[in-house]
mmCIF file of C-alpha atoms in Angstrom:
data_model
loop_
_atom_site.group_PDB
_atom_site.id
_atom_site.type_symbol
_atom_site.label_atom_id
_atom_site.label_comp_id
_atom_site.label_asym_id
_atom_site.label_seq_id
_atom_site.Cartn_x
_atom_site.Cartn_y
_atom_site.Cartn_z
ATOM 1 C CA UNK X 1 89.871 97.955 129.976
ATOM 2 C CA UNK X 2 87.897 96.862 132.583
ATOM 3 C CA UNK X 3 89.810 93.637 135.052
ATOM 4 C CA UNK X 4 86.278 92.576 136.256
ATOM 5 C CA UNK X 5 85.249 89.554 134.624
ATOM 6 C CA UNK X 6 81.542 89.860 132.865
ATOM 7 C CA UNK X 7 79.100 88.013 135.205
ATOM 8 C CA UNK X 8 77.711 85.465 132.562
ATOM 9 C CA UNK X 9 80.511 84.743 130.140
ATOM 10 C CA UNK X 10 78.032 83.111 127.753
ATOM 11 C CA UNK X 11 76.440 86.325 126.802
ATOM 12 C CA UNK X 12 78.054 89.146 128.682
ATOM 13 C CA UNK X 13 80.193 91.610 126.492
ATOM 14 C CA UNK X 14 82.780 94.325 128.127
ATOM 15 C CA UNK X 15 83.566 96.406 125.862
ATOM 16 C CA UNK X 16 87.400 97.787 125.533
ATOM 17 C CA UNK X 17 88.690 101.235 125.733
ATOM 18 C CA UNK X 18 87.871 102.496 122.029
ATOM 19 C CA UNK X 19 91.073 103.466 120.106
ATOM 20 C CA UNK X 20 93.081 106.159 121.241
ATOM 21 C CA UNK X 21 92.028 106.706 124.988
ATOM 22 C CA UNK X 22 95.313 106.772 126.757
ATOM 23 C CA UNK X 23 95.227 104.662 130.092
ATOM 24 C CA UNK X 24 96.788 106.597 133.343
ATOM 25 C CA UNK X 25 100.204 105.458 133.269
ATOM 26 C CA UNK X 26 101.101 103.462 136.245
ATOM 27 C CA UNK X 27 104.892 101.300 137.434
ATOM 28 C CA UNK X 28 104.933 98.032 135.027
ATOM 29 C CA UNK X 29 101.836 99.097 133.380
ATOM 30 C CA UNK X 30 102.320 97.686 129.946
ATOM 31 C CA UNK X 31 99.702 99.814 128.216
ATOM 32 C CA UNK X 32 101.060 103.024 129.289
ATOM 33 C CA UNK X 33 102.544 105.877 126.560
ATOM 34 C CA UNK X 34 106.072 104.885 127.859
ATOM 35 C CA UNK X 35 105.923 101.067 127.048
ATOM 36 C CA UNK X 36 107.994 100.173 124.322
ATOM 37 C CA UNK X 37 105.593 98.682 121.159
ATOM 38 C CA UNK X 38 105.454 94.864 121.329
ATOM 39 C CA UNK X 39 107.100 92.805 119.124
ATOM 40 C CA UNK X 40 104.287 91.038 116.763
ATOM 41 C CA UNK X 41 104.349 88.278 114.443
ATOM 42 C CA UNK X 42 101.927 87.483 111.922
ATOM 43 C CA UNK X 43 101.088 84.152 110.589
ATOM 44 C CA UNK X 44 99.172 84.008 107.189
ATOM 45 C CA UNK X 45 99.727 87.224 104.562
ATOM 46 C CA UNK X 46 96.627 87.215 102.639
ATOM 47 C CA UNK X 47 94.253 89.641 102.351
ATOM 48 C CA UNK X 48 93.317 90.208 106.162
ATOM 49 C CA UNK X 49 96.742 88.997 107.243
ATOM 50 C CA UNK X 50 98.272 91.838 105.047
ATOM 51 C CA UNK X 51 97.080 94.168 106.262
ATOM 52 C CA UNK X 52 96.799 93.853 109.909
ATOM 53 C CA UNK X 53 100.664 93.656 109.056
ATOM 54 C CA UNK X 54 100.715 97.113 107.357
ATOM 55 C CA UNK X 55 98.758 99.176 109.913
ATOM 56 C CA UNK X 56 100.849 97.468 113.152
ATOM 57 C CA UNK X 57 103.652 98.955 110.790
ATOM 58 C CA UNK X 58 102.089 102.277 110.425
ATOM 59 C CA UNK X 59 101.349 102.136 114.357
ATOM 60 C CA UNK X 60 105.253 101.758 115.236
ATOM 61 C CA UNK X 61 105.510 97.938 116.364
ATOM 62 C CA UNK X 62 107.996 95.676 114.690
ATOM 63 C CA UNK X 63 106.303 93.190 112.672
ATOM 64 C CA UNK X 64 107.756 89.631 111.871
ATOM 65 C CA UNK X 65 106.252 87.379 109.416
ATOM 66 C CA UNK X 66 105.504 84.059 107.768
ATOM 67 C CA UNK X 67 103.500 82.988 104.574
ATOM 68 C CA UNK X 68 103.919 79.830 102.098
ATOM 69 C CA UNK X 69 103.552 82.620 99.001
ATOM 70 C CA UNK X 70 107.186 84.110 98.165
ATOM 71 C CA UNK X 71 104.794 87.175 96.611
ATOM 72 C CA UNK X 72 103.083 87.998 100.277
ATOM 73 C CA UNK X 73 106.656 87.283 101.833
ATOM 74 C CA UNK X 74 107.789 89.835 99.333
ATOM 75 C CA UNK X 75 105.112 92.229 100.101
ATOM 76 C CA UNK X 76 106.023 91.853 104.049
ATOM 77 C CA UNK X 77 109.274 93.130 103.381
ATOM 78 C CA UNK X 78 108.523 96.155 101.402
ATOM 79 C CA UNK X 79 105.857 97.199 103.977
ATOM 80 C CA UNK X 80 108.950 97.071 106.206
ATOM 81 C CA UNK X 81 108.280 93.893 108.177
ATOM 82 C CA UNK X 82 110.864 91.383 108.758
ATOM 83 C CA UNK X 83 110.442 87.924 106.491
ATOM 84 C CA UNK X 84 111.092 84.615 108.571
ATOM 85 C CA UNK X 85 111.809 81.533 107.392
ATOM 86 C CA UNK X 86 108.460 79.649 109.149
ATOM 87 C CA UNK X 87 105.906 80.220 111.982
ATOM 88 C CA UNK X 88 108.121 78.410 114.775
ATOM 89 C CA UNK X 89 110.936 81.306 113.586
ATOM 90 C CA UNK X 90 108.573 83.765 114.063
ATOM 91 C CA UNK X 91 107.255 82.389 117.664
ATOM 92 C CA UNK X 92 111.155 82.753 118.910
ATOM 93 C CA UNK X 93 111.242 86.457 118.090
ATOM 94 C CA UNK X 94 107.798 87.865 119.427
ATOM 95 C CA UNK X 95 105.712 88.874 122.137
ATOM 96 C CA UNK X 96 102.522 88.122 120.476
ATOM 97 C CA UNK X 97 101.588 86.342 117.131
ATOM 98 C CA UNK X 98 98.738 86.907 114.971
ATOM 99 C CA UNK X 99 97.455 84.061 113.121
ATOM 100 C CA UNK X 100 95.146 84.920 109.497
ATOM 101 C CA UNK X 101 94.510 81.186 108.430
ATOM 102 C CA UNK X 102 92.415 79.949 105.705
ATOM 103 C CA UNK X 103 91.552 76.532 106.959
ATOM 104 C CA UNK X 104 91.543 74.024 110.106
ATOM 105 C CA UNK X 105 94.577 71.932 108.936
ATOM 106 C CA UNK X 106 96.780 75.280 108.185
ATOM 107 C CA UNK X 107 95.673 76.371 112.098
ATOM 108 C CA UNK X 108 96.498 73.010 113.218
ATOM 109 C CA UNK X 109 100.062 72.570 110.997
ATOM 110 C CA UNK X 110 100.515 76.516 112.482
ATOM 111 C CA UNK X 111 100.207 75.516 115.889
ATOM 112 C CA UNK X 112 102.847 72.445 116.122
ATOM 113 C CA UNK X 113 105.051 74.990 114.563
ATOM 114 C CA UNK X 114 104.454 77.627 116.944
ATOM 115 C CA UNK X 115 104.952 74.831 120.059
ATOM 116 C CA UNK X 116 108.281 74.094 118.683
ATOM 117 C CA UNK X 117 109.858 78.414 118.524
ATOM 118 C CA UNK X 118 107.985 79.855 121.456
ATOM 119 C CA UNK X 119 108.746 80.697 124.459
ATOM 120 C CA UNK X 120 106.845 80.631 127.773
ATOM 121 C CA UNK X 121 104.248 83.205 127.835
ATOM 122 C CA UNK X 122 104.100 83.812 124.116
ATOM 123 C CA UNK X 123 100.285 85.088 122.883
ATOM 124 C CA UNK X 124 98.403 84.188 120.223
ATOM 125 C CA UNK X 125 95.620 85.935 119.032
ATOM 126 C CA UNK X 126 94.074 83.762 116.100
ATOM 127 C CA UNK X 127 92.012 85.346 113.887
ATOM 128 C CA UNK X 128 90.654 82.863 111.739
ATOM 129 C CA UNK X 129 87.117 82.061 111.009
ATOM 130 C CA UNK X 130 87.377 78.084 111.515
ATOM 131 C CA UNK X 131 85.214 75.785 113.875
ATOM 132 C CA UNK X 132 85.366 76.258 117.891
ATOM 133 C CA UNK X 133 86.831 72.337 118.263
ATOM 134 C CA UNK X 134 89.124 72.983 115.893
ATOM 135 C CA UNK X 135 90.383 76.118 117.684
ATOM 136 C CA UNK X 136 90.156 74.658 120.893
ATOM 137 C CA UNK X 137 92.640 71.734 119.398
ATOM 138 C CA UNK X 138 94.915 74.143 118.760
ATOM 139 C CA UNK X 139 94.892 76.120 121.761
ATOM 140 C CA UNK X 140 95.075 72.554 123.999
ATOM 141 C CA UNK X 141 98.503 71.893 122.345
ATOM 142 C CA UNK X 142 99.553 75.032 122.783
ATOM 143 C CA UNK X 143 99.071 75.567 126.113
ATOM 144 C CA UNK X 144 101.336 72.475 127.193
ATOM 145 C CA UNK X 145 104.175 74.349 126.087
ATOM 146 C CA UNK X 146 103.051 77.074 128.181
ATOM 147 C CA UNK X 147 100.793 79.183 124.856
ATOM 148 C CA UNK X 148 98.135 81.170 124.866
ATOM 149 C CA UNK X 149 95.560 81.308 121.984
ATOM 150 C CA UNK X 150 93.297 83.854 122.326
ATOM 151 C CA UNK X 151 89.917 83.095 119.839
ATOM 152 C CA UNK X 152 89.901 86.711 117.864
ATOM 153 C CA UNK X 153 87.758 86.125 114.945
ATOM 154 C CA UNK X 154 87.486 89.776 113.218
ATOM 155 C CA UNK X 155 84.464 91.686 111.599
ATOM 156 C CA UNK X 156 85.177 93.290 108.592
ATOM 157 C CA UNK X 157 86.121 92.823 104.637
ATOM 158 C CA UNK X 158 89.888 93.039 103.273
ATOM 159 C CA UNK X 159 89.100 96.542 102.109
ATOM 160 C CA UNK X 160 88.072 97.288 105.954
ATOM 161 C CA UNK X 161 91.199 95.961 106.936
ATOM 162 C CA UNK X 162 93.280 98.291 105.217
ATOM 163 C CA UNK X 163 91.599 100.990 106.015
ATOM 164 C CA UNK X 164 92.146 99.587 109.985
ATOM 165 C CA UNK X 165 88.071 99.742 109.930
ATOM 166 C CA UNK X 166 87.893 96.084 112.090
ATOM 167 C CA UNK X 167 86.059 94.742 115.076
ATOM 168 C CA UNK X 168 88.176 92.204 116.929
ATOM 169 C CA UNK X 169 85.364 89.362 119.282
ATOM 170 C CA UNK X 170 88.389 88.249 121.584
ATOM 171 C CA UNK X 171 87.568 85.313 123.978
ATOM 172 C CA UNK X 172 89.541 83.841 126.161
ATOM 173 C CA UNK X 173 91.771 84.702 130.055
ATOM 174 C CA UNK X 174 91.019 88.282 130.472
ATOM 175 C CA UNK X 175 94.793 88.638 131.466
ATOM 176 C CA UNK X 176 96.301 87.563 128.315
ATOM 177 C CA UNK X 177 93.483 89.735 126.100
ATOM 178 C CA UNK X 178 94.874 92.881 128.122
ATOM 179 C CA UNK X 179 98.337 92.440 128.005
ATOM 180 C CA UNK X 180 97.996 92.126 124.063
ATOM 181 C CA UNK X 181 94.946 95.395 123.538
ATOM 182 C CA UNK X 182 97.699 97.547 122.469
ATOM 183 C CA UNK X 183 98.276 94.804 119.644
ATOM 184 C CA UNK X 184 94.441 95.063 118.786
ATOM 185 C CA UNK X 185 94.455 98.871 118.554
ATOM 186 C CA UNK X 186 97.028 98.545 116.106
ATOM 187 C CA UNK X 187 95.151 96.759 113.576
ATOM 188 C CA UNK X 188 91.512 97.404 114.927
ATOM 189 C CA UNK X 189 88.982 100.554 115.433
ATOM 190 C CA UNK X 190 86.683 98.822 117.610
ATOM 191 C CA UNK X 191 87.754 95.968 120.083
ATOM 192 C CA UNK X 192 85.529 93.697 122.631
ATOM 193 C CA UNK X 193 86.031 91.029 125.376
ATOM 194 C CA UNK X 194 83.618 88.401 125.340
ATOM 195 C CA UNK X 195 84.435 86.346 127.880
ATOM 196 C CA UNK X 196 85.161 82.153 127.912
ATOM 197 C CA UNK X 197 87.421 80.851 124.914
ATOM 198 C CA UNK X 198 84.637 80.376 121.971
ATOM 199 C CA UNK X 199 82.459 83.036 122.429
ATOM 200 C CA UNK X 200 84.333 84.674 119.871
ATOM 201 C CA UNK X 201 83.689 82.642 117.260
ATOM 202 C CA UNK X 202 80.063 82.436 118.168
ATOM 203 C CA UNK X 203 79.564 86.104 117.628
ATOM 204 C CA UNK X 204 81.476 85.869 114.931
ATOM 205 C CA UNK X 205 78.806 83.506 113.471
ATOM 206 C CA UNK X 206 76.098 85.625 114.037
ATOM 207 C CA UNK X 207 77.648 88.511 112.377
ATOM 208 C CA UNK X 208 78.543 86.881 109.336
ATOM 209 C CA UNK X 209 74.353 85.412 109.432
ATOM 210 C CA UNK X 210 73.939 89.317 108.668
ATOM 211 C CA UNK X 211 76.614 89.612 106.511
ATOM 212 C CA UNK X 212 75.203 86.842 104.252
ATOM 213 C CA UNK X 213 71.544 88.266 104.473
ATOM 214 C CA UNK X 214 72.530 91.859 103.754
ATOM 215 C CA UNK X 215 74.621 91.222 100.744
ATOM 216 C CA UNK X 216 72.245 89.447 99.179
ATOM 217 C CA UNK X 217 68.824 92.196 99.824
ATOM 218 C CA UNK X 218 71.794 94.584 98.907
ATOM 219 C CA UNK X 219 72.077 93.277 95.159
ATOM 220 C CA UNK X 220 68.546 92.939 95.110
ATOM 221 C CA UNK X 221 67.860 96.201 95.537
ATOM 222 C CA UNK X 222 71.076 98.061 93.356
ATOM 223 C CA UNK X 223 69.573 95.604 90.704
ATOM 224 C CA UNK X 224 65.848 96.872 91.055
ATOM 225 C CA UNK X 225 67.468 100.091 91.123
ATOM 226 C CA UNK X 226 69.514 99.383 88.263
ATOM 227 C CA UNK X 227 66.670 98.145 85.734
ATOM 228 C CA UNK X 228 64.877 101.102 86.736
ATOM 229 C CA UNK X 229 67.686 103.030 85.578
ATOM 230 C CA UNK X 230 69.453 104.018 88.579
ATOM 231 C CA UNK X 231 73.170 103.394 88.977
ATOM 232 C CA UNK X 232 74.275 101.500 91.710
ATOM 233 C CA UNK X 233 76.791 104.273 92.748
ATOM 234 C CA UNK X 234 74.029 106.588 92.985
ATOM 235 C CA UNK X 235 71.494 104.454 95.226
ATOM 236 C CA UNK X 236 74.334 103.540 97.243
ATOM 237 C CA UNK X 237 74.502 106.958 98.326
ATOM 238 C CA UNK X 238 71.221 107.703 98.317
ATOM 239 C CA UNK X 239 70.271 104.967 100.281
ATOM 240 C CA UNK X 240 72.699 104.649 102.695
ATOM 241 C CA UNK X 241 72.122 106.891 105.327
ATOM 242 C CA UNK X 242 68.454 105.958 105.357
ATOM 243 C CA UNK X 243 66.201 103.120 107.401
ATOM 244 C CA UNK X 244 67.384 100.666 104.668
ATOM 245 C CA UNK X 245 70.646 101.383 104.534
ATOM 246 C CA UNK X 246 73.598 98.541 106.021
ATOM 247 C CA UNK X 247 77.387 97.636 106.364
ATOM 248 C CA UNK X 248 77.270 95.440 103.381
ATOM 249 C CA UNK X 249 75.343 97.978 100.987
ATOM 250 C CA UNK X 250 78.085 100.288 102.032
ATOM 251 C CA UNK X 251 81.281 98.286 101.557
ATOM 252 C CA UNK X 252 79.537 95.816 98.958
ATOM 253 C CA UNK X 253 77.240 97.771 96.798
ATOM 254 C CA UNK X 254 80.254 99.806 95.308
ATOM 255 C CA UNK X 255 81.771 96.647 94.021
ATOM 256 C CA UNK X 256 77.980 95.445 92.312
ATOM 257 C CA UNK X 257 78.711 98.182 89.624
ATOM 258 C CA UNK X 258 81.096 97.621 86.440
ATOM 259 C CA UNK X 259 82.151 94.445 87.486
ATOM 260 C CA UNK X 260 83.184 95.790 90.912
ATOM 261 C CA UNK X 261 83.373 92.254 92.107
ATOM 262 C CA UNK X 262 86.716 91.176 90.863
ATOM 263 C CA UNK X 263 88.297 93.481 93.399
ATOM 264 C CA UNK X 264 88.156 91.137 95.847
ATOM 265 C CA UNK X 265 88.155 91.444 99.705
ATOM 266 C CA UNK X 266 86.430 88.011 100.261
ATOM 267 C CA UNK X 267 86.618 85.175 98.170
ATOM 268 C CA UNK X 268 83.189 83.660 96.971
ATOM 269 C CA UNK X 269 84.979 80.509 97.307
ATOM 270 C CA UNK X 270 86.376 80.772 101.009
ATOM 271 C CA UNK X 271 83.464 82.479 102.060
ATOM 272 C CA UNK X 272 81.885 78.960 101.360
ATOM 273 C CA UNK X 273 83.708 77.963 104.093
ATOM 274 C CA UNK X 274 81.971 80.565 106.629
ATOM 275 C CA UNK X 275 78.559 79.574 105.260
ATOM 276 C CA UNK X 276 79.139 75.988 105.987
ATOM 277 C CA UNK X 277 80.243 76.753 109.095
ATOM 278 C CA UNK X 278 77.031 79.077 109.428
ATOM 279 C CA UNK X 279 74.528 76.513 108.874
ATOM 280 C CA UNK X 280 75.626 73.675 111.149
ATOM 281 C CA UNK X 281 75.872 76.297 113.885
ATOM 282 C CA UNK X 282 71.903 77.091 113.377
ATOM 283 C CA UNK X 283 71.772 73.350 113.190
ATOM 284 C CA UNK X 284 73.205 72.755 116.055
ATOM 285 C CA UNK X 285 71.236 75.437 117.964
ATOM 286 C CA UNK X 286 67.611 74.129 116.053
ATOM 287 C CA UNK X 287 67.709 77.878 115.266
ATOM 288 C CA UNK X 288 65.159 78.373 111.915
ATOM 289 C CA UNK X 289 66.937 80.260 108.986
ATOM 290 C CA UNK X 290 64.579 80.602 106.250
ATOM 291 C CA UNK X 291 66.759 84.565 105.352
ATOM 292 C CA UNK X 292 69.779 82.274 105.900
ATOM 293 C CA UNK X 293 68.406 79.672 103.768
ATOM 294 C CA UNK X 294 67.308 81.392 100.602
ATOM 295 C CA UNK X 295 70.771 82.762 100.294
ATOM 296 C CA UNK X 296 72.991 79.646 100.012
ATOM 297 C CA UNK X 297 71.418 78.469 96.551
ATOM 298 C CA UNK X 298 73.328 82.323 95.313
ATOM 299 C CA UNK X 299 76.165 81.564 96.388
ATOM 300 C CA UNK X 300 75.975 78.446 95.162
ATOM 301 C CA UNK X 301 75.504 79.217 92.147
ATOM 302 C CA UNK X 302 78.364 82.188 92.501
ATOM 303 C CA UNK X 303 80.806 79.001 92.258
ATOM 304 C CA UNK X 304 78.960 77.316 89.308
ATOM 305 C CA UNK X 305 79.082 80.047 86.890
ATOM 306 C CA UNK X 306 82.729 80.902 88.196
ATOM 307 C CA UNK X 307 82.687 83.150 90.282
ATOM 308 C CA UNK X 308 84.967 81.350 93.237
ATOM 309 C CA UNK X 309 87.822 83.654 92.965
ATOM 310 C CA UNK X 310 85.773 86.856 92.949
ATOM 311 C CA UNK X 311 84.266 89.040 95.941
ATOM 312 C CA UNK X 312 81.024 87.783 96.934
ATOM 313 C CA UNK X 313 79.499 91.124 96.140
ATOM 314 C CA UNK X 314 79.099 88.825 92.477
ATOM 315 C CA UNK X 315 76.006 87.699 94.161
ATOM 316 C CA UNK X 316 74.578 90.813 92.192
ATOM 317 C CA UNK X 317 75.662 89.105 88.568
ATOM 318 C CA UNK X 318 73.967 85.740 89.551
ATOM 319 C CA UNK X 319 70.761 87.780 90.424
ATOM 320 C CA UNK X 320 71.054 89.870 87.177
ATOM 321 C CA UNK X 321 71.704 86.622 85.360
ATOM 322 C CA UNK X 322 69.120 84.700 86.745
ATOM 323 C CA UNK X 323 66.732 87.043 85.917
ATOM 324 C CA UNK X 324 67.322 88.122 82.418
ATOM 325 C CA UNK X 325 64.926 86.876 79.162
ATOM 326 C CA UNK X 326 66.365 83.487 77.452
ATOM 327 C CA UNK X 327 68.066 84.338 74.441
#
């Protein structure tokens, strides 16, 4: 990777070296092939958390853990990971943590634990979707105890993860995101620096904008498709390839057939959280929405007809609902 800083941090991206390019090895170069792996710890075993565990696994580096759930503490250990008892346990046995978090409070509760195990010099690359301030909270007690939390927000579903198909948006000192790349190649395919702490998680924003926009024109279509009598599966790979095609009607569209949506690699009801978070950025910016806009009353209505606990690909089943004759 690059050590030259990008000229404009607000908007300049340097992108990593993709996955797999080996570095010249060099004295005390800690990215070289003869570096031992680096100890990791992850913080949160859901869905994304999971399985960033499972391919640093697969990848070689010893894996600590810690998650409220005995079942994803349980599913740590058979992947081969080590099971601590909480996050400041973890901190006192790592190089790096990873923290997978499904709210502000849990980042916030995370980080006093972390302050209390870690040593000096401890990284931590937090992963999270969850508002700037409250990240930069977090990273402000942190780095009294001599911490440093990266902003990492990832682009991908839970599916992606497993399949190690993420983008990592890391922001923050260009020293600590280099010494920890090796870390991101484990779990990652695609990895960029975006300069000042936050930037991150404004990229981050604008890719879930898409994400929202895309899922929804994706159901539209399977389901014009559909009544026409054309399976989903079928204009999924039809269409893919072509001008239309997107991310989200190729991850998401498979799950708008037979129910597909209770396989779930994001939650309808946490992905209210990211929407939330969407619109008070656009807000904030005086940015018009009106794409943005006409797909919050779906989602909406995802929860209302109880959907919360399924993959937002359900966005299909309120269209197809919506739209059939009154009995």
């Amino acid at each position: 990777m690059s050590t030259r800083k990008p000229a404009a941090p607000a908007t300049a991206a340097l992108r990593m070296r993709r996955p797999g390019a080996v570095p010249p090895s060099t004295p005390g170069d800690s990215t070289s092939a003869e570096a031992p792996r680096q100890r990791v710890g992850v913080i949160g075993l859901g869905i994304m958390g999971s399985a960033m565990a499972h391919n640093l696994r697969r990848d070689g580096f010893e894996v600590w853990g810690y998650d409220p759930s005995p079942a994803a503490r349980k599913a740590l250990k058979a992947m081969g990971g080590t099971v601590c008892k909480s996050a400041a346990d973890v901190a006192g046995r790592v190089d790096a943590v990873i923290t997978s978090l499904p709210s502000a409070a849990a980042l916030l509760d995370t980080a006093r634990d972390l302050a209390e195990g870690a040593a000096r010099g401890l990284i931590v690359i937090e992963t999270s979707t969850l508002d700037i301030e409250d990240k930069r909270q977090a990273r402000d007690a942190l780095q009294k105890v001599g911490v440093v939390l990266l902003d990492c927000p990832l682009s991908g579903t839970g599916a992606q993860a497993a399949l190690k198909d993420l983008t990592i948006y890391a922001s923050g000192p260009a020293s600590a995101i280099r010494k920890v790349e090796p870390v991101f190649k484990g779990f990652t395919s695609a990895q960029f620096n975006l300069g000042v702490f936050g930037n991150g998680m404004k990229m981050k924003l604008m890719a879930n904008l898409l994400v929202a926009i895309h899922n929804v024109s994706t159901a539209e279509a399977l389901l014009l498709g559909q009544r026409w009598g054309i399976a989903p599966s079928t204009a999924v790979k039809v269409l893919a390839g072509g001008a239309g095609g997107s991310r989200m009607l190729q991850v998401r569209g498979p799950q708008m057939e037979n129910e597909g949506w209770k396989t779930v690699t994001m939650k309808i009801a946490v992905w209210q959280k990211d929407m939330k978070l969407i619109a008070a950025a656009l807000k904030d910016a005086g940015v018009p929405a009106p794409l943005f806009a006409a797909t919050v009353p779906l989602y909406d209505a995802a929860m209302g007809m109880g959907h919360g606990l399924h993959d937002t690909a359900a966005v299909f089943d309120v269209l197809d609902r919506m739209s059939r004759p009154a009995a």
